[in-house]
Amino acid sequence: MKNCKNMFKFIIAIALLIVIPLVPLTVSKIQDDQLVGHLQVEKIKNEQSAAQISKLSVAEKLELIIDYENRGNNIITTTQVQDMNDENIQGIKTIINEQLETLKSLGILTNFNFDENYVCYNYTLKRYSHVGDSQKNVSVYQVDFTNGEDIFNVMIDADTHLIYQYHYYNKKYDERIDEEVYIFGRKYLGLSEKEIQKYLFKLADNYMYATGSSSN
């Protein structure tokens, strides 16, 4: 009987010697699997984020917007109101100022001083998507500012930060002349004359109609 007890203790000791070294390996494998799983999730998130970035040309993006505003056939939109906290507003103002510097170097809005007195009263993200082709999409920020007297409205590409449309109103400057539109289209957006006529002037007409400015 005593020999049996000793044999049982011996077997337990051997088993512990075998199992104990395996415990850290098992824990390590679980941690590695969790890490791999986390990295896979992050990879999927990054791929999804990259997939949402439009790869269309400027003209193709403008065509989506025009198609929706004119007919709406096969184009759907989603609109998301942005949080207008100080950090977000400062961020979008920085982006706009960078683009304004480029425009001013081309002779556009040279007298416009987009300073801290301009307060944002509308900040939305709008996404245009083709129902038959998910690759055909564009996301734009629509941002509106006023300093109490003047008004500045801008539509800006959420991915490239290019300005697609702007309107600046004050007592001395209330609308763009055609020459400025052509400079904006050719030198800033890289559009052809035909594309400028098709997209930029149509956007301006739609805006004037929507705001009722044409009747003033």
mmCIF file of C-alpha atoms in Angstrom:
data_model
loop_
_atom_site.group_PDB
_atom_site.id
_atom_site.type_symbol
_atom_site.label_atom_id
_atom_site.label_comp_id
_atom_site.label_asym_id
_atom_site.label_seq_id
_atom_site.Cartn_x
_atom_site.Cartn_y
_atom_site.Cartn_z
ATOM 1 C CA MET A 1 0.000 0.000 0.000
ATOM 2 C CA LYS A 2 2.822 2.350 0.890
ATOM 3 C CA ASN A 3 4.536 1.553 -2.399
ATOM 4 C CA CYS A 4 1.350 2.461 -4.285
ATOM 5 C CA LYS A 5 1.182 5.857 -2.568
ATOM 6 C CA ASN A 6 4.801 6.534 -3.396
ATOM 7 C CA MET A 7 4.233 5.512 -7.009
ATOM 8 C CA PHE A 8 1.187 7.840 -7.209
ATOM 9 C CA LYS A 9 3.203 10.768 -5.840
ATOM 10 C CA PHE A 10 5.961 10.028 -8.314
ATOM 11 C CA ILE A 11 3.532 10.054 -11.253
ATOM 12 C CA ILE A 12 2.031 13.392 -10.098
ATOM 13 C CA ALA A 13 5.500 14.923 -9.792
ATOM 14 C CA ILE A 14 6.436 13.789 -13.299
ATOM 15 C CA ALA A 15 3.168 15.177 -14.669
ATOM 16 C CA LEU A 16 3.786 18.556 -13.032
ATOM 17 C CA LEU A 17 7.285 18.665 -14.462
ATOM 18 C CA ILE A 18 5.805 18.169 -17.914
ATOM 19 C CA VAL A 19 2.811 20.553 -17.604
ATOM 20 C CA ILE A 20 4.400 23.516 -15.790
ATOM 21 C CA PRO A 21 6.877 24.418 -18.601
ATOM 22 C CA LEU A 22 4.024 24.327 -21.108
ATOM 23 C CA VAL A 23 1.928 26.942 -19.278
ATOM 24 C CA PRO A 24 4.009 29.991 -20.349
ATOM 25 C CA LEU A 25 4.019 28.695 -23.923
ATOM 26 C CA THR A 26 0.239 28.368 -23.924
ATOM 27 C CA VAL A 27 -0.236 31.831 -22.455
ATOM 28 C CA SER A 28 2.231 33.261 -24.965
ATOM 29 C CA LYS A 29 0.379 31.591 -27.850
ATOM 30 C CA ILE A 30 -2.941 33.031 -26.638
ATOM 31 C CA GLN A 31 -1.400 36.488 -26.434
ATOM 32 C CA ASP A 32 0.111 36.092 -29.904
ATOM 33 C CA ASP A 33 -3.249 34.992 -31.311
ATOM 34 C CA GLN A 34 -4.927 37.984 -29.698
ATOM 35 C CA LEU A 35 -2.271 40.294 -31.137
ATOM 36 C CA VAL A 36 -2.667 38.800 -34.610
ATOM 37 C CA GLY A 37 -6.424 39.171 -34.325
ATOM 38 C CA HIS A 38 -6.026 42.807 -33.281
ATOM 39 C CA LEU A 39 -3.697 43.504 -36.195
ATOM 40 C CA GLN A 40 -6.116 41.847 -38.603
ATOM 41 C CA VAL A 41 -8.943 44.024 -37.303
ATOM 42 C CA GLU A 42 -6.778 47.136 -37.691
ATOM 43 C CA LYS A 43 -5.838 46.031 -41.216
ATOM 44 C CA ILE A 44 -9.504 45.619 -42.122
ATOM 45 C CA LYS A 45 -10.294 49.040 -40.668
ATOM 46 C CA ASN A 46 -7.466 50.622 -42.637
ATOM 47 C CA GLU A 47 -8.549 48.871 -45.842
ATOM 48 C CA GLN A 48 -12.123 50.036 -45.319
ATOM 49 C CA SER A 49 -10.926 53.581 -44.682
ATOM 50 C CA ALA A 50 -8.787 53.501 -47.831
ATOM 51 C CA ALA A 51 -11.707 52.119 -49.835
ATOM 52 C CA GLN A 52 -13.829 55.124 -48.842
ATOM 53 C CA ILE A 53 -11.353 57.575 -50.350
ATOM 54 C CA SER A 54 -12.554 58.464 -53.824
ATOM 55 C CA LYS A 55 -10.145 57.778 -56.680
ATOM 56 C CA LEU A 56 -12.164 59.749 -59.228
ATOM 57 C CA SER A 57 -10.791 62.737 -61.107
ATOM 58 C CA VAL A 58 -11.975 66.253 -60.293
ATOM 59 C CA ALA A 59 -14.246 66.256 -63.357
ATOM 60 C CA GLU A 60 -15.754 62.878 -62.411
ATOM 61 C CA LYS A 61 -16.447 64.077 -58.883
ATOM 62 C CA LEU A 62 -18.088 67.264 -60.097
ATOM 63 C CA GLU A 63 -20.199 65.235 -62.506
ATOM 64 C CA LEU A 64 -21.570 63.183 -59.587
ATOM 65 C CA ILE A 65 -22.532 66.350 -57.736
ATOM 66 C CA ILE A 66 -24.111 67.928 -60.823
ATOM 67 C CA ASP A 67 -26.006 64.738 -61.691
ATOM 68 C CA TYR A 68 -27.519 64.640 -58.229
ATOM 69 C CA GLU A 69 -28.457 68.309 -58.166
ATOM 70 C CA ASN A 70 -29.973 68.198 -61.653
ATOM 71 C CA ARG A 71 -31.755 64.875 -61.697
ATOM 72 C CA GLY A 72 -30.745 62.658 -58.818
ATOM 73 C CA ASN A 73 -30.809 59.611 -61.100
ATOM 74 C CA ASN A 74 -28.734 56.761 -59.629
ATOM 75 C CA ILE A 75 -27.028 59.139 -57.177
ATOM 76 C CA ILE A 76 -27.709 58.980 -53.457
ATOM 77 C CA THR A 77 -26.423 61.300 -50.762
ATOM 78 C CA THR A 78 -25.832 61.152 -47.036
ATOM 79 C CA THR A 79 -25.346 64.270 -44.946
ATOM 80 C CA GLN A 80 -23.622 64.397 -41.581
ATOM 81 C CA VAL A 81 -23.597 67.535 -39.449
ATOM 82 C CA GLN A 82 -20.107 68.064 -38.060
ATOM 83 C CA ASP A 83 -19.317 68.918 -34.452
ATOM 84 C CA MET A 84 -18.595 72.649 -34.429
ATOM 85 C CA ASN A 85 -16.238 72.629 -31.475
ATOM 86 C CA ASP A 86 -13.213 74.925 -31.454
ATOM 87 C CA GLU A 87 -10.774 72.197 -32.529
ATOM 88 C CA ASN A 88 -12.832 71.124 -35.551
ATOM 89 C CA ILE A 89 -13.524 74.671 -36.680
ATOM 90 C CA GLN A 90 -9.873 75.626 -36.355
ATOM 91 C CA GLY A 91 -8.949 72.523 -38.343
ATOM 92 C CA ILE A 92 -11.252 73.297 -41.268
ATOM 93 C CA LYS A 93 -10.224 76.963 -41.195
ATOM 94 C CA THR A 94 -6.574 75.916 -41.512
ATOM 95 C CA ILE A 95 -7.415 73.749 -44.531
ATOM 96 C CA ILE A 96 -9.387 76.551 -46.175
ATOM 97 C CA ASN A 97 -6.641 79.111 -45.541
ATOM 98 C CA GLU A 98 -4.091 76.817 -47.202
ATOM 99 C CA GLN A 99 -6.282 76.609 -50.305
ATOM 100 C CA LEU A 100 -6.967 80.341 -50.257
ATOM 101 C CA GLU A 101 -3.226 80.976 -50.393
ATOM 102 C CA THR A 102 -3.078 78.961 -53.609
ATOM 103 C CA LEU A 103 -6.076 80.824 -55.042
ATOM 104 C CA LYS A 104 -4.585 84.211 -54.168
ATOM 105 C CA SER A 105 -1.362 83.253 -55.952
ATOM 106 C CA LEU A 106 -3.536 82.789 -59.048
ATOM 107 C CA GLY A 107 -5.148 86.215 -58.612
ATOM 108 C CA ILE A 108 -8.394 84.924 -57.048
ATOM 109 C CA LEU A 109 -9.898 86.441 -53.859
ATOM 110 C CA THR A 110 -6.793 88.578 -53.396
ATOM 111 C CA ASN A 111 -8.648 91.130 -51.251
ATOM 112 C CA PHE A 112 -10.391 88.545 -49.080
ATOM 113 C CA ASN A 113 -9.104 88.392 -45.508
ATOM 114 C CA PHE A 114 -10.363 85.174 -43.924
ATOM 115 C CA ASP A 115 -9.519 86.149 -40.366
ATOM 116 C CA GLU A 116 -10.650 85.110 -36.880
ATOM 117 C CA ASN A 117 -13.708 87.353 -37.113
ATOM 118 C CA TYR A 118 -15.386 84.872 -39.441
ATOM 119 C CA VAL A 119 -17.676 82.595 -37.435
ATOM 120 C CA CYS A 120 -18.861 79.235 -38.760
ATOM 121 C CA TYR A 121 -22.630 78.787 -38.770
ATOM 122 C CA ASN A 122 -22.859 75.629 -40.889
ATOM 123 C CA TYR A 123 -20.456 72.678 -41.185
ATOM 124 C CA THR A 124 -21.642 69.472 -42.862
ATOM 125 C CA LEU A 125 -20.105 66.476 -44.597
ATOM 126 C CA LYS A 126 -21.992 65.321 -47.672
ATOM 127 C CA ARG A 127 -21.257 62.114 -49.558
ATOM 128 C CA TYR A 128 -22.445 61.535 -53.130
ATOM 129 C CA SER A 129 -22.474 57.900 -54.293
ATOM 130 C CA HIS A 130 -23.536 56.123 -57.465
ATOM 131 C CA VAL A 131 -25.968 53.308 -56.637
ATOM 132 C CA GLY A 132 -24.587 51.059 -59.372
ATOM 133 C CA ASP A 133 -20.887 51.575 -58.694
ATOM 134 C CA SER A 134 -19.564 52.035 -55.165
ATOM 135 C CA GLN A 135 -16.225 53.289 -56.554
ATOM 136 C CA LYS A 136 -17.988 56.359 -57.912
ATOM 137 C CA ASN A 137 -18.266 58.591 -54.869
ATOM 138 C CA VAL A 138 -17.137 61.916 -53.519
ATOM 139 C CA SER A 139 -17.283 63.427 -50.047
ATOM 140 C CA VAL A 140 -17.336 67.195 -49.619
ATOM 141 C CA TYR A 141 -17.493 69.593 -46.713
ATOM 142 C CA GLN A 142 -19.993 72.427 -47.006
ATOM 143 C CA VAL A 143 -18.874 75.195 -44.670
ATOM 144 C CA ASP A 144 -20.457 78.625 -44.238
ATOM 145 C CA PHE A 145 -18.972 81.617 -42.402
ATOM 146 C CA THR A 146 -19.954 85.183 -41.600
ATOM 147 C CA ASN A 147 -18.313 88.082 -39.796
ATOM 148 C CA GLY A 148 -21.614 89.867 -39.289
ATOM 149 C CA GLU A 149 -21.466 91.769 -42.584
ATOM 150 C CA ASP A 150 -19.785 89.525 -45.147
ATOM 151 C CA ILE A 151 -20.560 85.912 -45.992
ATOM 152 C CA PHE A 152 -18.183 83.216 -47.250
ATOM 153 C CA ASN A 153 -19.463 79.816 -48.390
ATOM 154 C CA VAL A 154 -17.201 77.016 -49.565
ATOM 155 C CA MET A 155 -17.514 73.432 -50.816
ATOM 156 C CA ILE A 156 -14.276 71.529 -50.247
ATOM 157 C CA ASP A 157 -13.207 67.980 -51.106
ATOM 158 C CA ALA A 158 -12.952 65.990 -47.870
ATOM 159 C CA ASP A 159 -10.074 63.888 -49.261
ATOM 160 C CA THR A 160 -7.951 66.248 -51.359
ATOM 161 C CA HIS A 161 -9.056 69.537 -49.731
ATOM 162 C CA LEU A 162 -9.535 71.142 -53.146
ATOM 163 C CA ILE A 163 -12.200 73.836 -53.208
ATOM 164 C CA TYR A 164 -14.906 73.025 -55.761
ATOM 165 C CA GLN A 165 -17.137 76.028 -55.176
ATOM 166 C CA TYR A 166 -16.950 79.273 -53.230
ATOM 167 C CA HIS A 167 -19.135 82.337 -52.757
ATOM 168 C CA TYR A 168 -17.976 85.554 -51.117
ATOM 169 C CA TYR A 169 -20.370 88.431 -50.563
ATOM 170 C CA ASN A 170 -19.692 91.927 -49.305
ATOM 171 C CA LYS A 171 -20.530 95.489 -50.391
ATOM 172 C CA LYS A 172 -17.592 95.712 -52.784
ATOM 173 C CA TYR A 173 -17.494 92.160 -54.100
ATOM 174 C CA ASP A 174 -20.686 90.184 -54.570
ATOM 175 C CA GLU A 175 -20.060 87.820 -57.467
ATOM 176 C CA ARG A 176 -17.331 86.292 -59.607
ATOM 177 C CA ILE A 177 -16.689 87.421 -63.140
ATOM 178 C CA ASP A 178 -16.418 84.784 -65.861
ATOM 179 C CA GLU A 179 -12.678 85.330 -66.265
ATOM 180 C CA GLU A 180 -12.144 84.432 -62.619
ATOM 181 C CA VAL A 181 -14.193 81.262 -63.025
ATOM 182 C CA TYR A 182 -12.028 80.185 -65.954
ATOM 183 C CA ILE A 183 -8.825 80.839 -64.002
ATOM 184 C CA PHE A 184 -10.241 78.918 -61.062
ATOM 185 C CA GLY A 185 -11.230 76.001 -63.284
ATOM 186 C CA ARG A 186 -8.134 75.811 -65.478
ATOM 187 C CA LYS A 187 -5.266 76.718 -63.178
ATOM 188 C CA TYR A 188 -6.615 75.533 -59.833
ATOM 189 C CA LEU A 189 -8.830 72.522 -60.634
ATOM 190 C CA GLY A 190 -7.143 71.531 -63.899
ATOM 191 C CA LEU A 191 -10.373 71.439 -65.905
ATOM 192 C CA SER A 192 -10.789 71.956 -69.629
ATOM 193 C CA GLU A 193 -12.865 74.837 -70.971
ATOM 194 C CA LYS A 194 -15.655 72.408 -71.815
ATOM 195 C CA GLU A 195 -15.596 70.967 -68.281
ATOM 196 C CA ILE A 196 -15.655 74.464 -66.781
ATOM 197 C CA GLN A 197 -18.782 75.274 -68.762
ATOM 198 C CA LYS A 198 -20.370 71.947 -67.901
ATOM 199 C CA TYR A 199 -19.611 71.834 -64.177
ATOM 200 C CA LEU A 200 -18.550 75.136 -62.634
ATOM 201 C CA PHE A 201 -21.088 77.374 -64.315
ATOM 202 C CA LYS A 202 -23.794 74.797 -63.685
ATOM 203 C CA LEU A 203 -22.859 74.615 -59.992
ATOM 204 C CA ALA A 204 -23.067 78.404 -59.809
ATOM 205 C CA ASP A 205 -26.468 78.422 -61.507
ATOM 206 C CA ASN A 206 -27.785 75.759 -59.144
ATOM 207 C CA TYR A 207 -26.507 77.681 -56.130
ATOM 208 C CA MET A 208 -28.090 80.937 -57.300
ATOM 209 C CA TYR A 209 -31.382 79.150 -57.895
ATOM 210 C CA ALA A 210 -31.297 77.385 -54.505
ATOM 211 C CA THR A 211 -30.535 80.581 -52.574
ATOM 212 C CA GLY A 212 -32.850 82.773 -54.608
ATOM 213 C CA SER A 213 -29.952 85.122 -55.341
ATOM 214 C CA SER A 214 -30.830 85.325 -59.018
ATOM 215 C CA SER A 215 -33.985 87.228 -58.192
ATOM 216 C CA ASN A 216 -32.182 89.932 -56.216
#
